[in-house]
CSV table of C-alpha atoms and ligand atoms in Angstrom, one decimal:
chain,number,residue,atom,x,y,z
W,168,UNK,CA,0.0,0.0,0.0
W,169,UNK,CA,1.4,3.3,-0.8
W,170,UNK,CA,0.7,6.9,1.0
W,171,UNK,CA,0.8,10.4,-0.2
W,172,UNK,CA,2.7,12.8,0.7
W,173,UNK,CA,1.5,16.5,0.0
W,174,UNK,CA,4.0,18.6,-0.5
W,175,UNK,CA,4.2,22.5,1.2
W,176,UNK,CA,4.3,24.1,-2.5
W,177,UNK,CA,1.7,26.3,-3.5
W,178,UNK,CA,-0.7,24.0,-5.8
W,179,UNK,CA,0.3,21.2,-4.9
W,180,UNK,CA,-2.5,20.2,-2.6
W,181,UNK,CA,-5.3,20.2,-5.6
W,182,UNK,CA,-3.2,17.7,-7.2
W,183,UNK,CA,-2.4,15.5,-4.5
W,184,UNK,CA,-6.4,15.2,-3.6
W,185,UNK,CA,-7.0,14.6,-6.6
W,186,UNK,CA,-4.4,11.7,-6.7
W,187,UNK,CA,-5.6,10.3,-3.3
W,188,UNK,CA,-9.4,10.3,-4.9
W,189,UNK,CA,-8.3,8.8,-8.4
W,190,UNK,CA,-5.6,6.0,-6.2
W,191,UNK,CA,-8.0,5.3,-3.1
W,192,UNK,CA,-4.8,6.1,-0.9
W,193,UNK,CA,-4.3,7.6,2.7
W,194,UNK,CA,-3.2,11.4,2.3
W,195,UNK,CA,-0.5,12.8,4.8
W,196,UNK,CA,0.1,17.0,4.5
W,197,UNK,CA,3.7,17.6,4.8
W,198,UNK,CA,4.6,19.8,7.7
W,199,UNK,CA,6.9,22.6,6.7
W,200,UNK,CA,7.7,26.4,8.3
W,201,UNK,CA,10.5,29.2,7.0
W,202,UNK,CA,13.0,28.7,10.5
W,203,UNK,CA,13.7,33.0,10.9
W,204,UNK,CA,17.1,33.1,8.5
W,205,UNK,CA,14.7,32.0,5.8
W,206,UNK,CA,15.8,27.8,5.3
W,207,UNK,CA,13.0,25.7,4.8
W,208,UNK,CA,12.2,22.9,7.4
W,209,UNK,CA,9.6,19.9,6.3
W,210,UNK,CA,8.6,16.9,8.9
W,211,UNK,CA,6.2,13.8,7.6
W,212,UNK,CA,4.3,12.3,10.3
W,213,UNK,CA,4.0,8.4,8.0
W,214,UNK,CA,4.8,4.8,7.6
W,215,UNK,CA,6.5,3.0,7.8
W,216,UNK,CA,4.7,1.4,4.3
W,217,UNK,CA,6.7,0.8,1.3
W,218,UNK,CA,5.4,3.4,-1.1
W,219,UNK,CA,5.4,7.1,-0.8
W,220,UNK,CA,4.2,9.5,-3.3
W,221,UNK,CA,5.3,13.2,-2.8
W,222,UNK,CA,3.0,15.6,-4.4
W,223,UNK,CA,4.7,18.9,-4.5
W,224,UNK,CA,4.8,21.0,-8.3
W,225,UNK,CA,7.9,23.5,-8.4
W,226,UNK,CA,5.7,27.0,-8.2
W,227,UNK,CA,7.0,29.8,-6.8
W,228,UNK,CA,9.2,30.4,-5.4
W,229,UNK,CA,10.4,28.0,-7.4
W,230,UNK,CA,14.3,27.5,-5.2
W,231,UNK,CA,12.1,27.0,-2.4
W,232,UNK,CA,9.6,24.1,-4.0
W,233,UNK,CA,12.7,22.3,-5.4
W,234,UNK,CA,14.5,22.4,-1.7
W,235,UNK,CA,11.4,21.8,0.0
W,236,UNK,CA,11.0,18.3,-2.3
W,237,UNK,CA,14.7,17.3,-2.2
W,238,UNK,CA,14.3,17.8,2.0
W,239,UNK,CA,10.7,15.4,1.9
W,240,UNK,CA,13.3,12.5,0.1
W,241,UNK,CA,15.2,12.6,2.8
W,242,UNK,CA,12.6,12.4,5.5
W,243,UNK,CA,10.9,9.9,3.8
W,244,UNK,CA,14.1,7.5,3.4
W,245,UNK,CA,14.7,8.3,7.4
W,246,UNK,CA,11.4,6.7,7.9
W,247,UNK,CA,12.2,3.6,5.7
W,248,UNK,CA,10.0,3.8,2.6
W,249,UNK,CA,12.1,2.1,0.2
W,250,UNK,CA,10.3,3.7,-3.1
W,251,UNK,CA,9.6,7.3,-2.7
W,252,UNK,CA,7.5,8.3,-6.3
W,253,UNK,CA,7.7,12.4,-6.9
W,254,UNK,CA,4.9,14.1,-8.8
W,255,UNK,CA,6.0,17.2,-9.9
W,256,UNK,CA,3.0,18.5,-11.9
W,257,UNK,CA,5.3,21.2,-13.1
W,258,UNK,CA,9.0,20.5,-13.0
W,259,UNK,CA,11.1,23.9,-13.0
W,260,UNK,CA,14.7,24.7,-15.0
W,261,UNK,CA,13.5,22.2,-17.5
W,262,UNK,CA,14.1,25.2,-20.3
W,263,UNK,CA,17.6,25.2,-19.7
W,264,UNK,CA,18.3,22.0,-21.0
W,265,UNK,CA,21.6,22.6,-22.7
W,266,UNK,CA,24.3,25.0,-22.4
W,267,UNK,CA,22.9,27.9,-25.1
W,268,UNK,CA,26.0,30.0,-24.1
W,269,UNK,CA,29.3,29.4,-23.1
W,270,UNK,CA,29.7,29.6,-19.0
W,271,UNK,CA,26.0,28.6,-18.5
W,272,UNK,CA,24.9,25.5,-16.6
W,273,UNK,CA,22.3,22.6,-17.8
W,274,UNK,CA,20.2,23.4,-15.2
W,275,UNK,CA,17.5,20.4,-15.3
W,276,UNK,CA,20.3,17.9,-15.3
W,277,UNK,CA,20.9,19.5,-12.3
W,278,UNK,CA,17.1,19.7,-10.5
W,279,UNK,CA,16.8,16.3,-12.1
W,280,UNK,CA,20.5,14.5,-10.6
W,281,UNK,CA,20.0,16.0,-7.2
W,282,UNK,CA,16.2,15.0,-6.6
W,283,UNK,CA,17.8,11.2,-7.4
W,284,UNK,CA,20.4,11.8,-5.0
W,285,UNK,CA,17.8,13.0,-2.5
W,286,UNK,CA,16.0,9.7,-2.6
W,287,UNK,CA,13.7,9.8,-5.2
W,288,UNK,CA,13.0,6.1,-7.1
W,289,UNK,CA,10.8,7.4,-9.4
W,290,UNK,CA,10.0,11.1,-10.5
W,291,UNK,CA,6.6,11.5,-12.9
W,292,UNK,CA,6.0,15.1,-13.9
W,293,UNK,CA,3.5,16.7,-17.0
W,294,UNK,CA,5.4,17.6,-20.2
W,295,UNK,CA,9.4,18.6,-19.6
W,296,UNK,CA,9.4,20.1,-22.1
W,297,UNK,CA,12.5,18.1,-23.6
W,298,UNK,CA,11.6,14.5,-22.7
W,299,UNK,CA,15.6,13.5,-23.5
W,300,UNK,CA,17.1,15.5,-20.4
W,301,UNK,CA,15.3,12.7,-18.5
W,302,UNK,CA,17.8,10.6,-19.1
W,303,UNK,CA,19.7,12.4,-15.8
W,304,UNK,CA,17.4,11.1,-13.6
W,305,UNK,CA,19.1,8.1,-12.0
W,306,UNK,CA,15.6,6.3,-11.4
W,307,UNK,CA,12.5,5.8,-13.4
W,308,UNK,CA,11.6,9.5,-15.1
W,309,UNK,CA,8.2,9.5,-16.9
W,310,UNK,CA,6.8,12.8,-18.5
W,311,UNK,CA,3.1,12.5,-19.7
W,312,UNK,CA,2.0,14.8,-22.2
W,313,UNK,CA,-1.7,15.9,-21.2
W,314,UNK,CA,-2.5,17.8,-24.5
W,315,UNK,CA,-5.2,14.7,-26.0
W,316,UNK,CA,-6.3,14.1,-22.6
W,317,UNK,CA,-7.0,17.5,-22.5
W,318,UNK,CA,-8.3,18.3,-25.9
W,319,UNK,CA,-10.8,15.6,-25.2
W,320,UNK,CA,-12.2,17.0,-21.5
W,321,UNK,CA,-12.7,20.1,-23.7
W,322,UNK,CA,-14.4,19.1,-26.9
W,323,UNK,CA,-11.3,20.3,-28.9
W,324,UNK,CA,-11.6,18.1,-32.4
W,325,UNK,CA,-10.7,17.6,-36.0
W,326,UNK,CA,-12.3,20.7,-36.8
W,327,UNK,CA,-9.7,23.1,-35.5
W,328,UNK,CA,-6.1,23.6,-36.9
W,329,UNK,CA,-3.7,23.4,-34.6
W,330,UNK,CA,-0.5,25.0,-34.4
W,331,UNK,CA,3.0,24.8,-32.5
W,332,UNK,CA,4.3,28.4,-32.2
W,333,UNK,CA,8.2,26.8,-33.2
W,334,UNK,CA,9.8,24.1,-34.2
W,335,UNK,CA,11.1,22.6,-31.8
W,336,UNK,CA,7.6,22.1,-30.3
W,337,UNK,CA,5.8,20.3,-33.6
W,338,UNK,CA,6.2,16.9,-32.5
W,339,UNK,CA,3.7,17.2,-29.7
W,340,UNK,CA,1.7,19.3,-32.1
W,341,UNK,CA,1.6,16.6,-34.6
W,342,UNK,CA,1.1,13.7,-32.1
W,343,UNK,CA,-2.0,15.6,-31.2
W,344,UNK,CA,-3.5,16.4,-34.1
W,345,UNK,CA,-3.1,13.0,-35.6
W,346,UNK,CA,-5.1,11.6,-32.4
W,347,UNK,CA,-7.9,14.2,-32.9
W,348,UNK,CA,-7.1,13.7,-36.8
W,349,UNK,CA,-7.0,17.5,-37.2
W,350,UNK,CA,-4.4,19.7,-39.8
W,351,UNK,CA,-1.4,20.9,-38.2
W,352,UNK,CA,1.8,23.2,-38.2
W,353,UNK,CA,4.4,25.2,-36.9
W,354,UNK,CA,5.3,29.0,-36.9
W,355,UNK,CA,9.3,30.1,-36.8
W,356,UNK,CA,10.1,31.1,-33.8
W,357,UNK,CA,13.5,33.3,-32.7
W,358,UNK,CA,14.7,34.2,-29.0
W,359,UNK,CA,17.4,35.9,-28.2
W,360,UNK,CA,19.8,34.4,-26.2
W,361,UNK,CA,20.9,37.7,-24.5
W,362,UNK,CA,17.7,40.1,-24.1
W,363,UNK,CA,14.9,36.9,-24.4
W,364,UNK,CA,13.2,38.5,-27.3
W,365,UNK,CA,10.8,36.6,-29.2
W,366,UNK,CA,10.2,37.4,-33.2
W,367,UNK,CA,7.7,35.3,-34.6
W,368,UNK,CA,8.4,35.2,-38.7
W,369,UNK,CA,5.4,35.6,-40.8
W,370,UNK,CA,5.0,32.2,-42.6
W,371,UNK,CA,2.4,31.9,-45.0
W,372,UNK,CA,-0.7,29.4,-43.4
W,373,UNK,CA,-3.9,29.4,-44.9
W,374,UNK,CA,-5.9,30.1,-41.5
W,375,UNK,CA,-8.3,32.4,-43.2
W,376,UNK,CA,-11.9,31.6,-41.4
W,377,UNK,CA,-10.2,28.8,-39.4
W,378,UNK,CA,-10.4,28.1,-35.9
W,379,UNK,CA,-6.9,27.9,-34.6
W,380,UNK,CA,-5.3,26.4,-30.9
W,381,UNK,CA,-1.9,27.0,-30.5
W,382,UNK,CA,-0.6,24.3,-28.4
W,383,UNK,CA,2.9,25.1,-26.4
W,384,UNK,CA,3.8,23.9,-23.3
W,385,UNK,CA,4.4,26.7,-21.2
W,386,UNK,CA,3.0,30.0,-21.1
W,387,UNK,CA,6.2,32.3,-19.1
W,388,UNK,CA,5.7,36.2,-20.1
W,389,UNK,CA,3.3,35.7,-22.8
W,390,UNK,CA,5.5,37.0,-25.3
W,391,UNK,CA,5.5,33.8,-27.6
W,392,UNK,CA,1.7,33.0,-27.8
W,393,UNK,CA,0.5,36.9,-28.0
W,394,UNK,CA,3.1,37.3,-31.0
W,395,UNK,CA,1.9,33.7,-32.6
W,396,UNK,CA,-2.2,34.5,-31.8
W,397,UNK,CA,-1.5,38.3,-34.0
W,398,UNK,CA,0.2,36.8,-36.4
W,399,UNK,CA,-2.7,34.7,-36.9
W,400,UNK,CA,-5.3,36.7,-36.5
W,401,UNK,CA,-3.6,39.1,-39.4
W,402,UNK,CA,-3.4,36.0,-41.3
W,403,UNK,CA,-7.2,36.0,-41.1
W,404,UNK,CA,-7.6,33.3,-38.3
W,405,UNK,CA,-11.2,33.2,-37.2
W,406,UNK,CA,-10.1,33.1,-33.5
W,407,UNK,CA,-7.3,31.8,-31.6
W,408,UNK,CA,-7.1,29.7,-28.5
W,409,UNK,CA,-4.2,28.1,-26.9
W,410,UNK,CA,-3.7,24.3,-25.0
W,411,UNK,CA,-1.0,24.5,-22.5
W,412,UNK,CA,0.7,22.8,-19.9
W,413,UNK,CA,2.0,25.2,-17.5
W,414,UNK,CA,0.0,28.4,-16.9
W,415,UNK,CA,2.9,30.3,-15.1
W,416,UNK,CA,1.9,34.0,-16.3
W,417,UNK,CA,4.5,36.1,-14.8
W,418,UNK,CA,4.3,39.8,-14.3
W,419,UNK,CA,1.1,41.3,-17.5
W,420,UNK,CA,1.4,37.6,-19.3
W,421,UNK,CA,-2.7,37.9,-18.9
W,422,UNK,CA,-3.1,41.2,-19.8
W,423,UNK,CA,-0.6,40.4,-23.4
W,424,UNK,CA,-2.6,37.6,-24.3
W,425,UNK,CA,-6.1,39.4,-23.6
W,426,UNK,CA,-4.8,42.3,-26.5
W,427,UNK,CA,-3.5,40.1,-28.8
W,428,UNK,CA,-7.0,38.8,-28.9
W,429,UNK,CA,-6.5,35.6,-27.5
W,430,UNK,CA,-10.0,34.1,-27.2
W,431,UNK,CA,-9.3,31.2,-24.2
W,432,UNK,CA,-6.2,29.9,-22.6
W,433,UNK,CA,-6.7,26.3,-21.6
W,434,UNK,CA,-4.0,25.4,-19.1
W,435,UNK,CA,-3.4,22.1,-16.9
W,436,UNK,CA,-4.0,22.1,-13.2
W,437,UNK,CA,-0.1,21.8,-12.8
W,438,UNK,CA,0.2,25.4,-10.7
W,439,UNK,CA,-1.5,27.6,-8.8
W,440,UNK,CA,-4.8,28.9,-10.6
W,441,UNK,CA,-4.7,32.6,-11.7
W,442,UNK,CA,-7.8,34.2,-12.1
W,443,UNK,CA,-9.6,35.2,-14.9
W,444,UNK,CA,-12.2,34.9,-17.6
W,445,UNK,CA,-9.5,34.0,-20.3
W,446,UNK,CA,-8.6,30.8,-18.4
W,447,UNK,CA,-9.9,27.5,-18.6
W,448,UNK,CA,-8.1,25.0,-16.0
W,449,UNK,CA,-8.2,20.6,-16.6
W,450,UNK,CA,-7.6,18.7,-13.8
W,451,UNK,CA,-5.0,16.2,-15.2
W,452,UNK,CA,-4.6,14.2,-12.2
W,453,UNK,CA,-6.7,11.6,-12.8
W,454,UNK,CA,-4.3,10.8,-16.0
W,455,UNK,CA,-1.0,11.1,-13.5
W,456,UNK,CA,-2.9,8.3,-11.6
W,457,UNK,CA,-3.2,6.2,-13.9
W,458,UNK,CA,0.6,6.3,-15.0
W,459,UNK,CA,1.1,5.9,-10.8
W,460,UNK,CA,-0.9,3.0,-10.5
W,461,UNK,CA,0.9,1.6,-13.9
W,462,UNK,CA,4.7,2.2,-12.7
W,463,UNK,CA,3.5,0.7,-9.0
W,464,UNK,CA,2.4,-2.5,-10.6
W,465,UNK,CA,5.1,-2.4,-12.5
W,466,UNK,CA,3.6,-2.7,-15.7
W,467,UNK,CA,5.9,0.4,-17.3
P,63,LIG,C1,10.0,27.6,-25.3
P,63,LIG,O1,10.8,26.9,-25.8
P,63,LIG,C2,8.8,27.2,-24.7
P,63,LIG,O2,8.3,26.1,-25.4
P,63,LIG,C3,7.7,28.3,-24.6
P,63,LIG,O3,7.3,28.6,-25.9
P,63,LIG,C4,8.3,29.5,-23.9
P,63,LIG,O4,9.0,29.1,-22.8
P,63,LIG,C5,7.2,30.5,-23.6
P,63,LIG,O5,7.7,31.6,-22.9
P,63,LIG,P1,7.1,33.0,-23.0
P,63,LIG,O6,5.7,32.9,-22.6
P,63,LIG,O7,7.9,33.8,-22.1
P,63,LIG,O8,7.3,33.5,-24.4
């Protein structure tokens, strides 16, 4: 029998209910405080049973979330559970995933090494956005893509073109629209290294009178899917909407998409819920329970 653990990080206690209901298992809240000089203290009151699965998604402050998770491995092996499964709805650093610059660090190999070191057997989070930098997680490291799961909770179908707002991100595109059996493809996409400046380059699509999603997998500052959703409404794109893993919307992200006429953001439940008519949240959990209850049978 296995037990989980909800971890202290802001949205993380949705998604761990929502596990527990899905799994049929025994909940336990992590205890956690801030000690005065600002470190982060956690304490499990559990076990001892052979399974623990730590809920906790890397919101912000996102330092925080990843210490907090690394410090719940380690209480968790001090108690004697011998697996210790992390859901991390929403895994952070997973951008950096190579060294674009000279001097700079792979970051998720980093997050992703030092949660295995922690304790961690398994580690199960929603689209990594690379699925490859998995590889330096010692244990098992699954990433579920929730975009068809999704697209079917919301009626999303073959009737809709759907669009990845780069390259680099048309292989989830396509898998998706070949599931819903939908067109598909991609817009080119430039950042700059140094500033973070997206251009989005006018490719020619025939989107006049369609109904477009742009599906990406994080929304950060907004600046790639307003750009993408103008382009296409230029183009002559009925209206736009956008499927997307992680909602983080930093700083006027919302208030970008809203003027580039952005008609609904539908987002997974992977961090804490922003407010606003724009939004549409999925609960995905009941698909991360399903890979949980898979890996703990050992079926995958
Ligand atoms: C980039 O590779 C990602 O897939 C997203 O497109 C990007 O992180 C979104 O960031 P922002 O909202 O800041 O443009």
């Amino acid at each position: 029998m296995a037990v989980i653990v909800q971890g202290p990080s802001p949205g993380s206690r949705d998604f761990a209910l929502g596990l527990s209901k899905a799994l049929d298992y025994n909940l336990v809240e992590a205890y956690h405080k801030t000690f005065p000089d600002g470190e982060a203290y956690v304490r499990v009151e559990a076990g001892p049973q052979e399974v623990a699965v730590v809920v906790q998604t890397f919101s912000r402050p996102q330092d925080t979330s990843f210490v907090q998770a690394l410090l719940l491995a380690d209480a968790l092996r001090g108690l004697g559970f011998q697996r210790v499964v992390l859901v991390a709805p929403y895994l952070a650093y997973a951008r950096q995933d190579k060294r674009f610059l000279p001097g700079e660090p792979v970051s998720i190999a980093v997050v992703l090494r030092s949660l295995s070191t922690a304790g961690y057997t398994d580690l199960m989070t929603i689209e990594i956005h690379k699925e490859e930098a998995l590889t330096a997680f010692k244990g098992n490291g699954v990433s579920i893509s929730p975009y068809e799961y999704m697209a079917r909770q919301i009626g999303l179908d073959g009737s809709y073109i759907y669009l990845a707002p780069d390259v680099g991100a048309l292989k989830r595109v396509e898998r998706l629209a070949r599931a819903l059996g939908a067109r598909y493809d991609y817009l080119v996409k430039k950042r700059d290294r140094i500033t973070g400046e997206v251009t989005i380059e006018t490719k020619h699509l025939d989107v006049r009178g369609e109904k477009v999603v742009i599906v990406d997998d994080i929304i950060s500052t907004g600046g790639t899917v307003s750009r993408a959703a103008q382009l296409l409404l230029e183009q002559g794109a009925r209206q736009v909407e956008v499927l997307v893993a992680h909602a983080i919307l930093a700083g006027n992200a919302l208030e970008k998409l809203i003027s580039a006429g952005v008609k609904r953001v539908y987002a997974a439940n992977t961090l804490p819920p922003h407010s606003s008519d724009l939004l549409q949240y999925i609960d995905v959990s009941p698909l991360v329970a399903e890979r949980v209850k898979s890996i703990l049978s050992g079926v995958e």
